Coordinates of C-alpha atoms and ligand atoms in Angstrom, one line a residue:
X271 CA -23.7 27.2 -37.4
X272 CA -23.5 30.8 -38.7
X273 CA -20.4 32.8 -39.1
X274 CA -22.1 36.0 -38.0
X275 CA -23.0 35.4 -34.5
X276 CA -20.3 35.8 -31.7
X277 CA -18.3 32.8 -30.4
X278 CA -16.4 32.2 -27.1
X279 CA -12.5 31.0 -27.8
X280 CA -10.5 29.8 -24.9
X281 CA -7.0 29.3 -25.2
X282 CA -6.8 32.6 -28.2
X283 CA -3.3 34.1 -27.8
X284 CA -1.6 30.4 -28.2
X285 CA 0.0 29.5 -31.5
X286 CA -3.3 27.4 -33.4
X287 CA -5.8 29.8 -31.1
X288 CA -4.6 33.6 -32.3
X289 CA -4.5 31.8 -36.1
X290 CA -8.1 30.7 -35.6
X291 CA -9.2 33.9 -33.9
X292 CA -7.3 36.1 -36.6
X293 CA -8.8 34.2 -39.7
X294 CA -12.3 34.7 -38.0
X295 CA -12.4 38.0 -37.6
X296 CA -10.7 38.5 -41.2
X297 CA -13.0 36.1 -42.9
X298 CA -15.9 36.7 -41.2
X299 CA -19.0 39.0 -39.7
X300 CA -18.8 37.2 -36.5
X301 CA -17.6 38.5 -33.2
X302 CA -14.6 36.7 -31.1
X303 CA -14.9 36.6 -27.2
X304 CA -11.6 35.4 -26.3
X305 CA -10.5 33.9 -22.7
X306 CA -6.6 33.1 -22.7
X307 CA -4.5 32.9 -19.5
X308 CA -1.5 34.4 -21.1
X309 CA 0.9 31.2 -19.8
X310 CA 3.9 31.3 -21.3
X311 CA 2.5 30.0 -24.2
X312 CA 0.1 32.7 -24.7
X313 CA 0.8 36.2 -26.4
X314 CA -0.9 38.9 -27.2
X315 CA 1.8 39.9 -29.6
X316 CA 0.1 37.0 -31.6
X317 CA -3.3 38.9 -32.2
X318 CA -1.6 42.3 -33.2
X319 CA -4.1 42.0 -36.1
X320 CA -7.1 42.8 -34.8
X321 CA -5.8 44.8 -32.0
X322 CA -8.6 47.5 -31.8
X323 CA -11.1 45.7 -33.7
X324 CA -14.9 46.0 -32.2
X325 CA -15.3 42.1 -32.9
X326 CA -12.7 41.2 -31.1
X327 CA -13.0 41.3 -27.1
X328 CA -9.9 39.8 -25.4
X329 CA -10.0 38.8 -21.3
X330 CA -7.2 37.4 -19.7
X331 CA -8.6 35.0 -17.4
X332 CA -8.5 30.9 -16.6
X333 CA -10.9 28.6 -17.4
X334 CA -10.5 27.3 -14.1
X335 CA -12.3 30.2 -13.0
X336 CA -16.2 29.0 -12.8
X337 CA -17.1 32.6 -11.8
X338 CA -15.3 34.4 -15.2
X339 CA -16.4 31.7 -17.5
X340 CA -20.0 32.4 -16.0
X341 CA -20.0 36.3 -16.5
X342 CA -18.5 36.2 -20.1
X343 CA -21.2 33.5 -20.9
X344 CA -24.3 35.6 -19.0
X345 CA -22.8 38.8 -21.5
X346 CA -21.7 37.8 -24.1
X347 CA -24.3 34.8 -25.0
X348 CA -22.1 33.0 -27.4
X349 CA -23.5 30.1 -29.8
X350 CA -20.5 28.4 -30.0
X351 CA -17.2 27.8 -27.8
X352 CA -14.3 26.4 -29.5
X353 CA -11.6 25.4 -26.3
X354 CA -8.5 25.6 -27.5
X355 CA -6.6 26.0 -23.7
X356 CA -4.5 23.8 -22.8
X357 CA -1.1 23.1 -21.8
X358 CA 0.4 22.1 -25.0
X359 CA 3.5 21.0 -24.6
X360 CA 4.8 16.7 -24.1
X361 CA 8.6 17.5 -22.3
X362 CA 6.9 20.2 -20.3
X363 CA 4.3 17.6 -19.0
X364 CA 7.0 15.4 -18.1
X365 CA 8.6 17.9 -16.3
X366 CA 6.0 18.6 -14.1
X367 CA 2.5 17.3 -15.4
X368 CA 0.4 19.7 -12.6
X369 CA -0.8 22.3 -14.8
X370 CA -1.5 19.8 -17.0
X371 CA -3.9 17.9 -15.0
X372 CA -5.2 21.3 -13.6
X373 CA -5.7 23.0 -17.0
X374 CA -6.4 20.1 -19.4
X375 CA -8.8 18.0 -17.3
X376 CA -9.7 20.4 -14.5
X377 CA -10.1 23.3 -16.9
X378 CA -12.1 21.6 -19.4
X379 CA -14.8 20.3 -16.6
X380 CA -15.4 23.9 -15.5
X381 CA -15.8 24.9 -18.6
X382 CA -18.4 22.0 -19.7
X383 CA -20.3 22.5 -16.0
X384 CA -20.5 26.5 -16.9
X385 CA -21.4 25.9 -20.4
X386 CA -24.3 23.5 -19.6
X387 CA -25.6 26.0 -17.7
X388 CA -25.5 28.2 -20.0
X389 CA -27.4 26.0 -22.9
X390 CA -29.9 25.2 -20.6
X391 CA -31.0 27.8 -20.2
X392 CA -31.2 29.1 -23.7
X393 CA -34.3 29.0 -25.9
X394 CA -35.0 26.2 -27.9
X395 CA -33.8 27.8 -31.1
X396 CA -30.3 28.9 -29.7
X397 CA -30.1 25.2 -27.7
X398 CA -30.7 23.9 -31.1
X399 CA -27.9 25.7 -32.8
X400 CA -25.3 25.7 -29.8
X401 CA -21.8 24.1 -30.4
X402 CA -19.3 23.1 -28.0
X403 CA -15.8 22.8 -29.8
X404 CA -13.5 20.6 -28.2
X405 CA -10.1 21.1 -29.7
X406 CA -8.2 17.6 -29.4
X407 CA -5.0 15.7 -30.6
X408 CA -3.7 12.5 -32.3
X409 CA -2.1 11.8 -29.1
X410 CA -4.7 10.2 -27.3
X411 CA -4.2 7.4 -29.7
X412 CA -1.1 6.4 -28.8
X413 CA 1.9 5.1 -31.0
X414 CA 1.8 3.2 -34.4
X415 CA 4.3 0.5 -35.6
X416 CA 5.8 1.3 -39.0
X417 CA 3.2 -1.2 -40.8
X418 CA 0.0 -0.2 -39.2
X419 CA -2.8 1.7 -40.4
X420 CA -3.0 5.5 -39.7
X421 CA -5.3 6.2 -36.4
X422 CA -9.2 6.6 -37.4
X423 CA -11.7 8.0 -35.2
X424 CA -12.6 4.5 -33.6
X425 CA -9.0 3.4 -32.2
X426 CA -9.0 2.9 -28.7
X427 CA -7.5 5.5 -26.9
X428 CA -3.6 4.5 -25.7
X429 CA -2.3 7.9 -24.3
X430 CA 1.5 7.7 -23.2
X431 CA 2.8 10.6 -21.6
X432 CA 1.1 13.0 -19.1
X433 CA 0.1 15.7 -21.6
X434 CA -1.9 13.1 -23.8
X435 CA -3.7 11.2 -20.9
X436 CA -4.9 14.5 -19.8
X437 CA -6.0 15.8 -23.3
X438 CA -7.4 11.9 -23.3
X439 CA -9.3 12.4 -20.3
X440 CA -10.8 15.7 -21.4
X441 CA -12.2 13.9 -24.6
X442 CA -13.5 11.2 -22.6
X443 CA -15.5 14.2 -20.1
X444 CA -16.5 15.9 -23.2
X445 CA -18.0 13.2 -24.7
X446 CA -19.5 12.2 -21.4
X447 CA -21.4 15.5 -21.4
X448 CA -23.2 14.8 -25.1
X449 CA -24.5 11.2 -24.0
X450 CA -25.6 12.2 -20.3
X451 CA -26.7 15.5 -20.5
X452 CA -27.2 16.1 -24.4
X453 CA -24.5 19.3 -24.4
X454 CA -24.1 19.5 -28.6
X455 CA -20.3 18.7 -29.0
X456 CA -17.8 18.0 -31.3
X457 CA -14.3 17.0 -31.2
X458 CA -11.9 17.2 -33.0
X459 CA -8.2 15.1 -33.2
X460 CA -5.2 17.0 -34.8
X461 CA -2.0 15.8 -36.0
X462 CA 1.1 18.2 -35.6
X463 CA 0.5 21.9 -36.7
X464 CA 3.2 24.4 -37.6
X465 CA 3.1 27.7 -38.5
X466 CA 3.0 31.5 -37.5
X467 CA 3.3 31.8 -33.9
X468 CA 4.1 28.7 -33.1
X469 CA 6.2 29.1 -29.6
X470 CA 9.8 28.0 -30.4
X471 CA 9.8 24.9 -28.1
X472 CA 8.1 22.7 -30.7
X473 CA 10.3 21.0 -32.8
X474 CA 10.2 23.4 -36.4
X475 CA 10.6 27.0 -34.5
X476 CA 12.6 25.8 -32.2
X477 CA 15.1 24.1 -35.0
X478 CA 14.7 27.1 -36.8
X479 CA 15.7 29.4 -34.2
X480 CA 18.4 27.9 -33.0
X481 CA 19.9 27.4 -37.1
X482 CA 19.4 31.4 -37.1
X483 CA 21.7 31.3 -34.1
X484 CA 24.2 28.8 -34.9
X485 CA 23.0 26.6 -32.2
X486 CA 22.9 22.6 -31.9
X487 CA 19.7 21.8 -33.5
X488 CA 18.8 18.7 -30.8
X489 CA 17.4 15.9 -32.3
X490 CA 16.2 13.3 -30.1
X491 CA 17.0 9.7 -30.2
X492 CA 18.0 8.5 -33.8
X493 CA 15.5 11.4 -35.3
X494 CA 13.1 8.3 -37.2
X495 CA 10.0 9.0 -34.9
X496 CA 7.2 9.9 -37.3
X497 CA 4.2 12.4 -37.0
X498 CA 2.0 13.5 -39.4
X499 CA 2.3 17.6 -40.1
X500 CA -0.2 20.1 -40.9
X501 CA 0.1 23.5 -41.6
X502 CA -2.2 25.8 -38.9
X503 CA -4.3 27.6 -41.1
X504 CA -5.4 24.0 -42.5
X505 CA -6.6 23.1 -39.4
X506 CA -8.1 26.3 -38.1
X507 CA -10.1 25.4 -41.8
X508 CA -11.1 22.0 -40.4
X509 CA -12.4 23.5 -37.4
X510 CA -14.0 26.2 -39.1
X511 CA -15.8 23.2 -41.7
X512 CA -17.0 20.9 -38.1
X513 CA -18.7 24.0 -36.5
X514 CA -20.3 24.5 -39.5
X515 CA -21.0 20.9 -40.7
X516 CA -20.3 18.7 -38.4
X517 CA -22.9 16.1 -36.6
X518 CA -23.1 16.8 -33.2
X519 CA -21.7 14.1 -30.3
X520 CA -19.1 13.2 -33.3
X521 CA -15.4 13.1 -33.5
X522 CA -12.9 14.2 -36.4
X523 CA -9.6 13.4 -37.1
X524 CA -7.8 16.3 -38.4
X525 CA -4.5 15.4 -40.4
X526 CA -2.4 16.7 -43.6
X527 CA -1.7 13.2 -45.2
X528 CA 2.0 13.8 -44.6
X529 CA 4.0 11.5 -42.3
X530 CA 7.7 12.7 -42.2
X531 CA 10.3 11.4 -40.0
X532 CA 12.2 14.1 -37.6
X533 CA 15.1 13.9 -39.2
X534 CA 14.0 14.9 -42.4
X535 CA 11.8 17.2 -41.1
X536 CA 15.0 19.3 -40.0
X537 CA 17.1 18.6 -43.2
X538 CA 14.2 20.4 -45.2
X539 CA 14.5 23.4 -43.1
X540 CA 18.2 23.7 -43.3
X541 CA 18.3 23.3 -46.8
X542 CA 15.5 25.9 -47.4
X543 CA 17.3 28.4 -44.8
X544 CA 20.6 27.5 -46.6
X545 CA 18.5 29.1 -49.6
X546 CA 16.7 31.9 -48.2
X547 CA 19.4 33.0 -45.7
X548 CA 22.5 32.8 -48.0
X549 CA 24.2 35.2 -45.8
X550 CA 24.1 32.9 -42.8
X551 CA 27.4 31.8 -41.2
X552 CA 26.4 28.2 -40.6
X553 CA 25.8 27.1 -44.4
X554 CA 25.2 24.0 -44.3
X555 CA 22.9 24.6 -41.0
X556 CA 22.1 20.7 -41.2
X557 CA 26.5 20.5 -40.0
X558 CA 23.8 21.9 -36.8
X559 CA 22.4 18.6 -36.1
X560 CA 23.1 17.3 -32.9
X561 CA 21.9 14.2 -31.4
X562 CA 20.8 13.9 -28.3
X563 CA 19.2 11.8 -25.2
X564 CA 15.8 10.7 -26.4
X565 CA 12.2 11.7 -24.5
X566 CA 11.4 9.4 -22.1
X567 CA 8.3 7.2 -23.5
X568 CA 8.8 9.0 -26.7
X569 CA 6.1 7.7 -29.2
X570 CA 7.5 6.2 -32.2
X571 CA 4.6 6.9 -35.1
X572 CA 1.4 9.1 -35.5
X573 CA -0.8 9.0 -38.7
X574 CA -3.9 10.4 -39.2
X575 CA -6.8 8.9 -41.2
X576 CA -8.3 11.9 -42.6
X577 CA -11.3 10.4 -45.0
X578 CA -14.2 11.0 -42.4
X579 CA -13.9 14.7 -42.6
X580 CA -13.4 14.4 -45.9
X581 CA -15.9 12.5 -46.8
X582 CA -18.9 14.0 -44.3
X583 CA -17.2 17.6 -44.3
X584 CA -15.3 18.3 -47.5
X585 CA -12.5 19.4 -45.9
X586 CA -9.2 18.3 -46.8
X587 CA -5.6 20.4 -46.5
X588 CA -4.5 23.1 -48.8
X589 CA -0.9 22.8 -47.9
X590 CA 1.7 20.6 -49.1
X591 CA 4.6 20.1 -46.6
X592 CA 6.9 21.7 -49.0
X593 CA 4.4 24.9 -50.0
X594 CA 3.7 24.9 -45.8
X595 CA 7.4 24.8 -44.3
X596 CA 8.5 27.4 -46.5
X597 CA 6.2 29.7 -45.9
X598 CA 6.9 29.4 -42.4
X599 CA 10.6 29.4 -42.4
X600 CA 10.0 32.8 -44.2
X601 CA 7.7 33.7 -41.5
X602 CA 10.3 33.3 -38.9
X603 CA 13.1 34.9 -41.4
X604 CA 11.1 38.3 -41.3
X605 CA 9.9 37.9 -37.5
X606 CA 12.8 37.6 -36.0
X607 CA 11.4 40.3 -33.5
X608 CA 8.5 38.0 -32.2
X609 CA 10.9 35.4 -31.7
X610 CA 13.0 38.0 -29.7
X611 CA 10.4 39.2 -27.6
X612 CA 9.3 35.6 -26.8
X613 CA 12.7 34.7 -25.5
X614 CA 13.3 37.9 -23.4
X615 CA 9.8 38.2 -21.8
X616 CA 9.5 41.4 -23.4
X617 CA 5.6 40.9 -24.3
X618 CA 5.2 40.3 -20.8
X619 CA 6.2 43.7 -20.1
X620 CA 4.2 45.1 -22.9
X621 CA 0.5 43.2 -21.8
X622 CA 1.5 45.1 -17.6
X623 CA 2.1 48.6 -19.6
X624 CA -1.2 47.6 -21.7
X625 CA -3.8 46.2 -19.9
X626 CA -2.8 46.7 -15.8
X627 CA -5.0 50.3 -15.7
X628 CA -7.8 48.9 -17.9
Ligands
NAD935 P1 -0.3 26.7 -27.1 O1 0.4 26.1 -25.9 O2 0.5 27.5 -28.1 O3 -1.4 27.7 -26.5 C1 -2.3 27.4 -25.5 C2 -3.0 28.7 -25.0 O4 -3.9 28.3 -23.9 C3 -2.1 29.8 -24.5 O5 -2.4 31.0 -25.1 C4 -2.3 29.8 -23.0 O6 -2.1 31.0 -22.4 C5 -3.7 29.3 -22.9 N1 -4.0 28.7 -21.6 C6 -3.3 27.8 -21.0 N2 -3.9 27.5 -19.8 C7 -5.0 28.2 -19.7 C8 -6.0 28.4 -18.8 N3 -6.0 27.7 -17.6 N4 -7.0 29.2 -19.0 C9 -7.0 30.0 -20.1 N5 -6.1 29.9 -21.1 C10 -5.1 29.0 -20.9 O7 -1.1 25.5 -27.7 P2 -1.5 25.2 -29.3 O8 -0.4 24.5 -29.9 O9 -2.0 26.4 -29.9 O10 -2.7 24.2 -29.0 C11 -4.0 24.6 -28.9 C12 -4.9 23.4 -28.7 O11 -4.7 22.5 -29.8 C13 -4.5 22.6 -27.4 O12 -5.7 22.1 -26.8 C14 -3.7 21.4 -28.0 O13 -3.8 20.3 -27.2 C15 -4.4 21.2 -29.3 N6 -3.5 20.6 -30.4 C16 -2.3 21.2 -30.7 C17 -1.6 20.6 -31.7 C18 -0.2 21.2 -32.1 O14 0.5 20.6 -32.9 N7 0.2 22.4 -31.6 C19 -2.0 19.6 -32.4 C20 -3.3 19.0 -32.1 C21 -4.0 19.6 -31.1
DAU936 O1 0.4 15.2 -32.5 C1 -0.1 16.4 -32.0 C2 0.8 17.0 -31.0 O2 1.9 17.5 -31.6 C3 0.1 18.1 -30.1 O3 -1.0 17.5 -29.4 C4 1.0 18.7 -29.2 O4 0.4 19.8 -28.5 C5 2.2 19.3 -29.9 O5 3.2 19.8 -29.1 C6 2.9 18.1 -30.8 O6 3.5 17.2 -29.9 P1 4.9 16.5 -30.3 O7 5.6 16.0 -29.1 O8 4.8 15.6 -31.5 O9 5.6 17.9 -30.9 P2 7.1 18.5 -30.6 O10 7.3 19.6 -31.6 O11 7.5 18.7 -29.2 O12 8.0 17.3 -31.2 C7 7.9 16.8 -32.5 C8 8.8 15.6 -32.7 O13 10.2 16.1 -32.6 C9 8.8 14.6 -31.6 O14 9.0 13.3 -32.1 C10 9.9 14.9 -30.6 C11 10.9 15.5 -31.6 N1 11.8 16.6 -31.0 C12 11.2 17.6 -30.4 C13 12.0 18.6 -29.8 C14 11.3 19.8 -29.1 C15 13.2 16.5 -31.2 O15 13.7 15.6 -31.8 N2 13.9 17.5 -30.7 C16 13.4 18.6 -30.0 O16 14.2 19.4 -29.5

């Protein structure tokens, strides 16, 4: 696929959707249509870099909404969609999984019914060179035992809490719509990201907000649950490398070779904000840990068997865990602001002031 064309984003003010949208428009000749919701998750604060930029065209808008997804399609004439919108987050979805079944599953089928229209209706050329980019998680694997062998792209799927049964179910109507109806997809399954933007209630932001503020940094259960972490712009790499090279109807596993247990996970990012924030009151901010009640079906291990990007694609990360969590806890050391604004709604304000006359 070319970089030069324009491409359709959903889900592009999020944390891993304004990295991807930002590195395409810096990297690139292409042109981003991008359909976010603005949830709580989503801020436009996040794409203050290409504010004002001609290839750049954001709508706020759900891709629930057959009739929007329609009209952006019919103008804009996109050869690729990458669908990044979702709701993102496990302890919301056990809170109350309803958005989750709405956006995740619901969502996704609107957007594959509007975008098979769409294809069909293209030339044979552009049908040809169409990509749907179905952006998916480790999750839907389910949890490892210590001694098994990290998840490859033909283990079952074992989803265990709300959030990954629907992200499960959306792969399963993705892939549905390459075998029945031929729709070019691919699909891709991510470990943990971090990174710029990332909203602080994910583990890393939020453990490095709260150390900033002298604040129990919650761990839950005894803190040895494993995942595998990559740093965003890695992945928004892997995505870039599957719409470029990768076979259609396939599915990726995305993952940065680095399985680290929570608790050590948080250690780092004291000791490197005991470093970089020598003035802090809290030194040692790891006295900050704080264990607490565990998630309910919390899974125990996720590890991600990388080789068939690596071998069919090329791609494999840039980031070490160490070279990726210090760049980020700098990134939250000199955007304390964002962090700010997040908290007090104060972006909410600013997208009214912005965009309610447009
Ligand atoms: P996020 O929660 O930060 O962002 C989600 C974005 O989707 C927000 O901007 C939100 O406003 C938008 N959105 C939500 N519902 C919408 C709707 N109905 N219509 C339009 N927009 C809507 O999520 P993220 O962490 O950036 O994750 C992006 C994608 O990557 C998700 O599909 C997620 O499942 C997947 N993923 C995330 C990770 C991770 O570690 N964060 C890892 C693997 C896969
Ligand atoms: O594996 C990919 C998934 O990673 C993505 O699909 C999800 O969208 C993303 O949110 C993430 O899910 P996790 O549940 O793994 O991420 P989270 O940051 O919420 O938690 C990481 C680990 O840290 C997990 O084992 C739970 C634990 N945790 C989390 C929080 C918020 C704590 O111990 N304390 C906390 O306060």
């Amino acid at each position: 696929m070319s970089e030069t064309g324009k491409i359709f984003v959903t889900g592009g003010a999020g944390f891993i959707g304004a990295n991807f949208v930002n590195e395409w428009v810096r990297n690139t000749d292409g042109h981003v249509v991008n359909l976010d919701k603005l949830t709580y998750a989503g801020n436009l604060e996040n794409l203050a870099e290409v504010e004002g930029n001609s290839r750049h065209t954001f709508v706020h808008g759900d891709i629930c909404d057959r009739a929007t997804v329609d009209r952006l399609l019919a103008d804009h004439r996109p050869c690729a969609v990458v669908h990044f919108a979702a709701e993102s987050h496990v302890d919301r979805s056990i809170h109350g999984p309803d958005e989750f079944i709405r956006t995740n599953i619901n969502g996704t089928f609107t957007l594959l019914e509007a975008v098979r229209a769409h294809w069909v209706g293209l030339d044979e050329g552009a049908r040809g060179g169409f990509r749907f980019l179905h952006v998916s998680t480790d999750e839907v694997y389910g949890s490892l035992h210590p001694a098994d062998a990290p998840f490859t792209e033909t283990k079952a799927y074992e989803p265990n809490s709300p959030y990954s049964a629907s992200k499960a179910a959306s792969d399963h109507l993705v892939r549905a719509y390459f075998h029945t109806y031929g729709l070019p997809v691919l699909t891709t399954n991510c470990s943990n990201n971090y990174g710029p933007y990332q909203f602080p209630e994910k583990l890393i932001p939020l453990v490095i907000r709260n150390a900033l503020a002298g604040k129990p940094l919650p761990i839950y259960g005894d803190g040895m649950n494993v995942r595998d972490w990559l740093y965003v712009t890695d992945h928004c790499a892997a995505i870039r490398a599957v719409l470029k090279g990768g076979k259609v109807g396939e599915t990726y596993n995305v993952g940065g070779w680095n399985e680290m247990p929570n608790l050590q996970i948080v250690k780092e990012i004291c000791a490197i904000l005991d470093e970089l924030h020598p003035q802090s009151p809290c030194i040692p901010h790891a006295s900050l840990i704080t264990f607490v009640r565990d998630r309910p079906g919390h899974d125990r291990r996720y590890a991600i068997d990388a080789r068939k990007i690596e071998r069919e694609i090329g791609w494999r990360p840039v980031e070490t865990f160490a070279t990726g969590i210090r760049k980020t806890v700098q990134w939250y050391l000199e955007h304390q602001d964002w962090v700010a604004n997040v908290e007090s709604g104060a972006y909410r304000e600013w997208v009214s002031t912005n965009y309610s006359d447009r």
